[in-house]
mmCIF file of C-alpha atoms and ligand atoms in Angstrom:
data_model
loop_
_atom_site.group_PDB
_atom_site.id
_atom_site.type_symbol
_atom_site.label_atom_id
_atom_site.label_comp_id
_atom_site.label_asym_id
_atom_site.label_seq_id
_atom_site.Cartn_x
_atom_site.Cartn_y
_atom_site.Cartn_z
ATOM 1 C CA UNK A 1 76.656 121.543 68.493
ATOM 2 C CA UNK A 2 79.418 120.024 70.626
ATOM 3 C CA UNK A 3 78.399 119.465 74.243
ATOM 4 C CA UNK A 4 80.727 121.422 76.551
ATOM 5 C CA UNK A 5 82.636 119.342 79.093
ATOM 6 C CA UNK A 6 84.258 120.172 82.389
ATOM 7 C CA UNK A 7 86.313 117.235 83.658
ATOM 8 C CA UNK A 8 88.078 117.103 87.009
ATOM 9 C CA UNK A 9 91.272 115.060 87.290
ATOM 10 C CA UNK A 10 91.820 114.355 90.984
ATOM 11 C CA UNK A 11 95.174 112.673 90.213
ATOM 12 C CA UNK A 12 96.582 110.719 93.201
ATOM 13 C CA UNK A 13 94.671 112.791 95.753
ATOM 14 C CA UNK A 14 91.929 112.057 98.314
ATOM 15 C CA UNK A 15 91.632 109.405 100.995
ATOM 16 C CA UNK A 16 88.358 107.454 101.003
ATOM 17 C CA UNK A 17 86.468 109.823 103.307
ATOM 18 C CA UNK A 18 87.728 112.860 101.421
ATOM 19 C CA UNK A 19 86.706 111.386 98.081
ATOM 20 C CA UNK A 20 83.225 110.659 99.375
ATOM 21 C CA UNK A 21 82.833 114.138 100.829
ATOM 22 C CA UNK A 22 84.178 115.818 97.693
ATOM 23 C CA UNK A 23 82.027 113.934 95.202
ATOM 24 C CA UNK A 24 78.871 114.541 97.234
ATOM 25 C CA UNK A 25 79.658 118.248 97.550
ATOM 26 C CA UNK A 26 80.267 118.482 93.787
ATOM 27 C CA UNK A 27 77.068 116.572 93.114
ATOM 28 C CA UNK A 28 75.080 119.019 95.276
ATOM 29 C CA UNK A 29 76.563 122.032 93.517
ATOM 30 C CA UNK A 30 76.895 120.902 89.910
ATOM 31 C CA UNK A 31 74.412 118.130 89.121
ATOM 32 C CA UNK A 32 71.885 120.504 87.541
ATOM 33 C CA UNK A 33 74.395 121.842 85.003
ATOM 34 C CA UNK A 34 73.392 121.639 81.324
ATOM 35 C CA UNK A 35 76.876 120.501 80.305
ATOM 36 C CA UNK A 36 78.796 117.252 80.682
ATOM 37 C CA UNK A 37 80.536 117.114 84.065
ATOM 38 C CA UNK A 38 83.097 114.338 84.475
ATOM 39 C CA UNK A 39 84.890 113.309 87.665
ATOM 40 C CA UNK A 40 88.142 111.353 87.262
ATOM 41 C CA UNK A 41 89.099 110.027 90.708
ATOM 42 C CA UNK A 42 91.916 107.622 91.533
ATOM 43 C CA UNK A 43 90.954 104.123 90.347
ATOM 44 C CA UNK A 44 90.410 102.883 93.916
ATOM 45 C CA UNK A 45 87.504 105.341 94.276
ATOM 46 C CA UNK A 46 85.910 104.761 90.866
ATOM 47 C CA UNK A 47 83.215 102.506 92.267
ATOM 48 C CA UNK A 48 82.505 104.819 95.194
ATOM 49 C CA UNK A 49 82.310 107.869 92.932
ATOM 50 C CA UNK A 50 80.165 106.192 90.296
ATOM 51 C CA UNK A 51 77.695 105.018 92.978
ATOM 52 C CA UNK A 52 77.655 108.491 94.535
ATOM 53 C CA UNK A 53 76.830 110.036 91.156
ATOM 54 C CA UNK A 54 74.094 107.568 90.207
ATOM 55 C CA UNK A 55 71.035 109.392 88.923
ATOM 56 C CA UNK A 56 72.821 112.767 88.841
ATOM 57 C CA UNK A 57 73.641 112.805 85.143
ATOM 58 C CA UNK A 58 77.267 113.487 86.019
ATOM 59 C CA UNK A 59 79.839 111.167 84.494
ATOM 60 C CA UNK A 60 82.886 109.302 85.729
ATOM 61 C CA UNK A 61 86.281 108.960 84.072
ATOM 62 C CA UNK A 62 89.437 106.979 84.798
ATOM 63 C CA UNK A 63 92.809 108.708 84.749
ATOM 64 C CA UNK A 64 94.483 106.042 82.639
ATOM 65 C CA UNK A 65 94.097 102.380 81.650
ATOM 66 C CA UNK A 66 96.281 99.629 80.274
ATOM 67 C CA UNK A 67 95.627 98.444 76.748
ATOM 68 C CA UNK A 68 96.207 94.711 77.218
ATOM 69 C CA UNK A 69 93.055 92.681 77.778
ATOM 70 C CA UNK A 70 94.274 90.794 80.873
ATOM 71 C CA UNK A 71 97.293 88.978 82.252
ATOM 72 C CA UNK A 72 100.526 89.366 84.171
ATOM 73 C CA UNK A 73 100.734 93.169 84.357
ATOM 74 C CA UNK A 74 101.107 93.843 88.058
ATOM 75 C CA UNK A 75 99.611 97.116 89.162
ATOM 76 C CA UNK A 76 97.796 97.877 85.911
ATOM 77 C CA UNK A 77 94.064 98.160 85.289
ATOM 78 C CA UNK A 78 92.674 96.970 81.962
ATOM 79 C CA UNK A 79 90.239 99.005 79.921
ATOM 80 C CA UNK A 80 87.845 96.040 80.026
ATOM 81 C CA UNK A 81 87.865 96.190 83.850
ATOM 82 C CA UNK A 82 86.693 99.799 83.742
ATOM 83 C CA UNK A 83 83.650 99.103 81.617
ATOM 84 C CA UNK A 84 80.551 99.715 83.710
ATOM 85 C CA UNK A 85 82.411 101.923 86.174
ATOM 86 C CA UNK A 86 83.131 104.937 83.989
ATOM 87 C CA UNK A 87 82.416 106.437 80.588
ATOM 88 C CA UNK A 88 85.659 108.334 79.957
ATOM 89 C CA UNK A 89 89.385 107.584 80.244
ATOM 90 C CA UNK A 90 92.183 110.160 80.129
ATOM 91 C CA UNK A 91 95.000 108.978 77.853
ATOM 92 C CA UNK A 92 98.314 110.662 77.135
ATOM 93 C CA UNK A 93 98.345 112.928 80.184
ATOM 94 C CA UNK A 94 101.756 114.583 80.359
ATOM 95 C CA UNK A 95 102.391 113.038 83.786
ATOM 96 C CA UNK A 96 101.930 109.591 82.241
ATOM 97 C CA UNK A 97 104.185 110.488 79.318
ATOM 98 C CA UNK A 98 106.864 112.116 81.493
ATOM 99 C CA UNK A 99 106.867 110.026 84.680
ATOM 100 C CA UNK A 100 105.653 106.629 83.490
ATOM 101 C CA UNK A 101 107.118 106.361 80.020
ATOM 102 C CA UNK A 102 103.946 106.447 77.950
ATOM 103 C CA UNK A 103 105.253 106.743 74.396
ATOM 104 C CA UNK A 104 103.266 107.787 71.321
ATOM 105 C CA UNK A 105 102.736 104.101 70.572
ATOM 106 C CA UNK A 106 101.489 103.274 74.076
ATOM 107 C CA UNK A 107 99.126 106.261 74.025
ATOM 108 C CA UNK A 108 97.754 105.081 70.670
ATOM 109 C CA UNK A 109 97.216 101.542 71.962
ATOM 110 C CA UNK A 110 95.428 102.837 75.049
ATOM 111 C CA UNK A 111 93.249 105.105 72.947
ATOM 112 C CA UNK A 112 92.229 102.314 70.578
ATOM 113 C CA UNK A 113 91.574 99.933 73.492
ATOM 114 C CA UNK A 114 89.260 102.519 75.095
ATOM 115 C CA UNK A 115 87.368 103.115 71.865
ATOM 116 C CA UNK A 116 87.029 99.390 71.189
ATOM 117 C CA UNK A 117 85.536 98.964 74.680
ATOM 118 C CA UNK A 118 83.058 101.817 74.169
ATOM 119 C CA UNK A 119 84.822 104.186 76.570
ATOM 120 C CA UNK A 120 85.499 107.753 75.436
ATOM 121 C CA UNK A 121 89.185 108.713 75.469
ATOM 122 C CA UNK A 122 90.125 112.185 76.633
ATOM 123 C CA UNK A 123 93.354 112.575 74.669
ATOM 124 C CA UNK A 124 95.723 115.020 76.390
ATOM 125 C CA UNK A 125 98.388 116.746 74.301
ATOM 126 C CA UNK A 126 100.669 119.692 74.837
ATOM 127 C CA UNK A 127 104.172 121.011 74.515
ATOM 128 C CA UNK A 128 106.674 121.314 77.366
ATOM 129 C CA UNK A 129 108.411 124.527 78.413
ATOM 130 C CA UNK A 130 111.460 123.977 76.175
ATOM 131 C CA UNK A 131 109.338 123.204 73.147
ATOM 132 C CA UNK A 132 107.178 126.232 73.894
ATOM 133 C CA UNK A 133 110.198 128.518 74.166
ATOM 134 C CA UNK A 134 111.608 127.101 70.933
ATOM 135 C CA UNK A 135 108.390 127.847 69.039
ATOM 136 C CA UNK A 136 107.696 124.128 68.484
ATOM 137 C CA UNK A 137 104.163 124.020 69.898
ATOM 138 C CA UNK A 138 102.443 123.364 66.578
ATOM 139 C CA UNK A 139 104.855 120.621 65.521
ATOM 140 C CA UNK A 140 104.615 118.862 68.914
ATOM 141 C CA UNK A 141 100.840 119.006 69.130
ATOM 142 C CA UNK A 142 100.373 117.829 65.538
ATOM 143 C CA UNK A 143 102.698 114.902 66.152
ATOM 144 C CA UNK A 144 100.995 113.917 69.425
ATOM 145 C CA UNK A 145 97.506 114.018 67.917
ATOM 146 C CA UNK A 146 98.527 112.191 64.733
ATOM 147 C CA UNK A 147 100.482 109.498 66.589
ATOM 148 C CA UNK A 148 97.724 108.892 69.137
ATOM 149 C CA UNK A 149 95.160 108.264 66.405
ATOM 150 C CA UNK A 150 97.168 105.714 64.449
ATOM 151 C CA UNK A 151 94.891 102.706 64.162
ATOM 152 C CA UNK A 152 91.874 104.505 65.616
ATOM 153 C CA UNK A 153 88.557 104.249 63.820
ATOM 154 C CA UNK A 154 86.138 107.191 63.960
ATOM 155 C CA UNK A 155 84.410 107.179 67.320
ATOM 156 C CA UNK A 156 83.547 109.396 70.239
ATOM 157 C CA UNK A 157 86.652 111.277 71.341
ATOM 158 C CA UNK A 158 87.571 114.313 73.433
ATOM 159 C CA UNK A 159 90.851 116.199 73.034
ATOM 160 C CA UNK A 160 92.483 118.318 75.728
ATOM 161 C CA UNK A 161 95.210 120.852 75.053
ATOM 162 C CA UNK A 162 97.345 120.915 78.183
ATOM 163 C CA UNK A 163 100.639 122.783 77.854
ATOM 164 C CA UNK A 164 102.991 120.951 80.206
ATOM 165 C CA UNK A 165 104.461 124.227 81.478
ATOM 166 C CA UNK A 166 101.003 125.354 82.578
ATOM 167 C CA UNK A 167 100.049 122.229 84.520
ATOM 168 C CA UNK A 168 100.150 122.875 88.241
ATOM 169 C CA UNK A 169 102.419 125.880 87.737
ATOM 170 C CA UNK A 170 99.952 128.683 88.366
ATOM 171 C CA UNK A 171 100.892 130.036 84.930
ATOM 172 C CA UNK A 172 98.012 129.335 82.545
ATOM 173 C CA UNK A 173 98.349 129.817 78.801
ATOM 174 C CA UNK A 174 96.612 132.850 77.369
ATOM 175 C CA UNK A 175 93.144 132.127 75.978
ATOM 176 C CA UNK A 176 94.368 133.305 72.566
ATOM 177 C CA UNK A 177 97.258 130.840 72.573
ATOM 178 C CA UNK A 178 94.925 128.042 73.668
ATOM 179 C CA UNK A 179 92.447 128.984 70.926
ATOM 180 C CA UNK A 180 95.232 128.887 68.321
ATOM 181 C CA UNK A 181 96.370 125.444 69.494
ATOM 182 C CA UNK A 182 92.764 124.210 69.565
ATOM 183 C CA UNK A 183 92.520 125.019 65.836
ATOM 184 C CA UNK A 184 95.738 123.055 65.277
ATOM 185 C CA UNK A 185 94.284 120.128 67.226
ATOM 186 C CA UNK A 186 91.176 120.233 65.008
ATOM 187 C CA UNK A 187 93.293 120.328 61.867
ATOM 188 C CA UNK A 188 95.353 117.361 63.098
ATOM 189 C CA UNK A 189 92.135 115.492 63.915
ATOM 190 C CA UNK A 190 90.922 116.075 60.375
ATOM 191 C CA UNK A 191 94.238 114.858 58.944
ATOM 192 C CA UNK A 192 93.772 111.694 60.999
ATOM 193 C CA UNK A 193 90.363 111.082 59.453
ATOM 194 C CA UNK A 194 88.194 112.455 62.253
ATOM 195 C CA UNK A 195 85.328 114.897 61.855
ATOM 196 C CA UNK A 196 86.989 117.748 63.767
ATOM 197 C CA UNK A 197 83.849 119.716 64.510
ATOM 198 C CA UNK A 198 82.358 116.798 66.398
ATOM 199 C CA UNK A 199 85.280 116.450 68.829
ATOM 200 C CA UNK A 200 85.173 118.647 71.951
ATOM 201 C CA UNK A 201 88.525 120.325 72.592
ATOM 202 C CA UNK A 202 89.252 121.264 76.214
ATOM 203 C CA UNK A 203 91.915 123.480 77.736
ATOM 204 C CA UNK A 204 93.830 122.391 80.848
ATOM 205 C CA UNK A 205 96.644 123.952 82.838
ATOM 206 C CA UNK A 206 96.277 126.119 85.968
ATOM 207 C CA UNK A 207 92.609 126.797 85.306
ATOM 208 C CA UNK A 208 90.921 128.757 88.098
ATOM 209 C CA UNK A 209 87.590 130.570 88.443
ATOM 210 C CA UNK A 210 89.617 133.720 87.774
ATOM 211 C CA UNK A 211 90.784 132.753 84.274
ATOM 212 C CA UNK A 212 88.408 130.091 82.951
ATOM 213 C CA UNK A 213 85.807 132.435 81.424
ATOM 214 C CA UNK A 214 88.462 133.665 78.991
ATOM 215 C CA UNK A 215 89.068 130.119 77.746
ATOM 216 C CA UNK A 216 85.465 129.038 77.305
ATOM 217 C CA UNK A 217 84.738 132.279 75.448
ATOM 218 C CA UNK A 218 87.004 131.009 72.633
ATOM 219 C CA UNK A 219 85.166 129.477 69.668
ATOM 220 C CA UNK A 220 87.269 126.288 69.559
ATOM 221 C CA UNK A 221 87.485 125.612 73.295
ATOM 222 C CA UNK A 222 84.621 123.521 74.617
ATOM 223 C CA UNK A 223 85.485 123.298 78.288
ATOM 224 C CA UNK A 224 88.292 122.326 80.617
ATOM 225 C CA UNK A 225 90.337 119.483 82.031
ATOM 226 C CA UNK A 226 90.897 120.649 85.572
ATOM 227 C CA UNK A 227 93.536 119.452 88.038
ATOM 228 C CA UNK A 228 94.034 121.407 91.265
ATOM 229 C CA UNK A 229 90.765 123.336 91.149
ATOM 230 C CA UNK A 230 88.774 120.103 90.833
ATOM 231 C CA UNK A 231 89.716 119.217 94.423
ATOM 232 C CA UNK A 232 87.679 122.154 95.728
ATOM 233 C CA UNK A 233 83.952 121.577 95.229
ATOM 234 C CA UNK A 234 83.067 125.259 95.202
ATOM 235 C CA UNK A 235 85.785 126.184 92.726
ATOM 236 C CA UNK A 236 84.969 123.238 90.469
ATOM 237 C CA UNK A 237 81.250 124.101 90.542
ATOM 238 C CA UNK A 238 82.096 127.687 89.604
ATOM 239 C CA UNK A 239 84.026 126.412 86.574
ATOM 240 C CA UNK A 240 81.029 124.280 85.603
ATOM 241 C CA UNK A 241 78.811 127.371 85.890
ATOM 242 C CA UNK A 242 81.198 129.429 83.764
ATOM 243 C CA UNK A 243 81.315 126.802 81.011
ATOM 244 C CA UNK A 244 77.516 126.506 81.126
ATOM 245 C CA UNK A 245 77.073 130.280 80.906
ATOM 246 C CA UNK A 246 79.444 130.484 77.932
ATOM 247 C CA UNK A 247 77.577 127.746 76.081
ATOM 248 C CA UNK A 248 73.905 128.462 76.767
HETATM 249 C C1 PEP B 301 96.076 118.510 84.716
HETATM 250 O O1 PEP B 301 96.979 117.922 85.267
HETATM 251 O O2 PEP B 301 95.374 117.933 83.866
HETATM 252 C C2 PEP B 301 95.843 119.907 85.057
HETATM 253 C C3 PEP B 301 95.241 120.644 84.182
HETATM 254 O O3 PEP B 301 96.301 120.340 86.283
HETATM 255 P P1 PEP B 301 96.142 121.805 86.925
HETATM 256 O O4 PEP B 301 94.729 122.275 86.647
HETATM 257 O O5 PEP B 301 96.372 121.611 88.386
HETATM 258 O O6 PEP B 301 97.139 122.677 86.281
#
């Protein structure tokens, strides 16, 4: 059975004191959960968050990483520098693709670098509003999954379906749409040589305690990648509870 995962992506939010307060509040509320809970803070708080979560069973993730081993890459953080500070790394988030120019090839290199270093990539894929309206969701998601796994050997991996139009918009996908895309993700994983039933597939995009139960009730959705609601300890803990209740 795939272990359900609820991962919180704090993005570029929280000052030091806020990060400390938030992670401790989440730890108090969610540490006993029977599922995998992952906190992805800004890189500057990775050490603080991983120390705060020591002994809790909760995990830490980075929001991105650069694939080169070391060198003159001002502002970047190498995968190798994250080892020991986190277990997961988000790769291919639509904000990285859209705002920072992460191409299919760059996403693939980041994914392989994470796997080679023993970190688990959380591969984010999803169509934008225009592609959605044009009925191109399947084509886009298949291409993103296939391209990201070029050169990847079998290894621990998490996939997240995050329709770009749903991220931060307050307009989540329907659980049925997300379930359909999750089956496409699994098929694309299989085409890329992965054992699709062993890869957790998450949904992300305007998840709230009011809509999450519908997603985790779907047979191919194993949890969530949460943006805005992960910045509120009570809301995030409620999502963890909902995923736990759906699974056990
Ligand atoms: C995200 O950016 O990964 C995300 C899902 O954001 P939100 O939950 O705020 O829509």
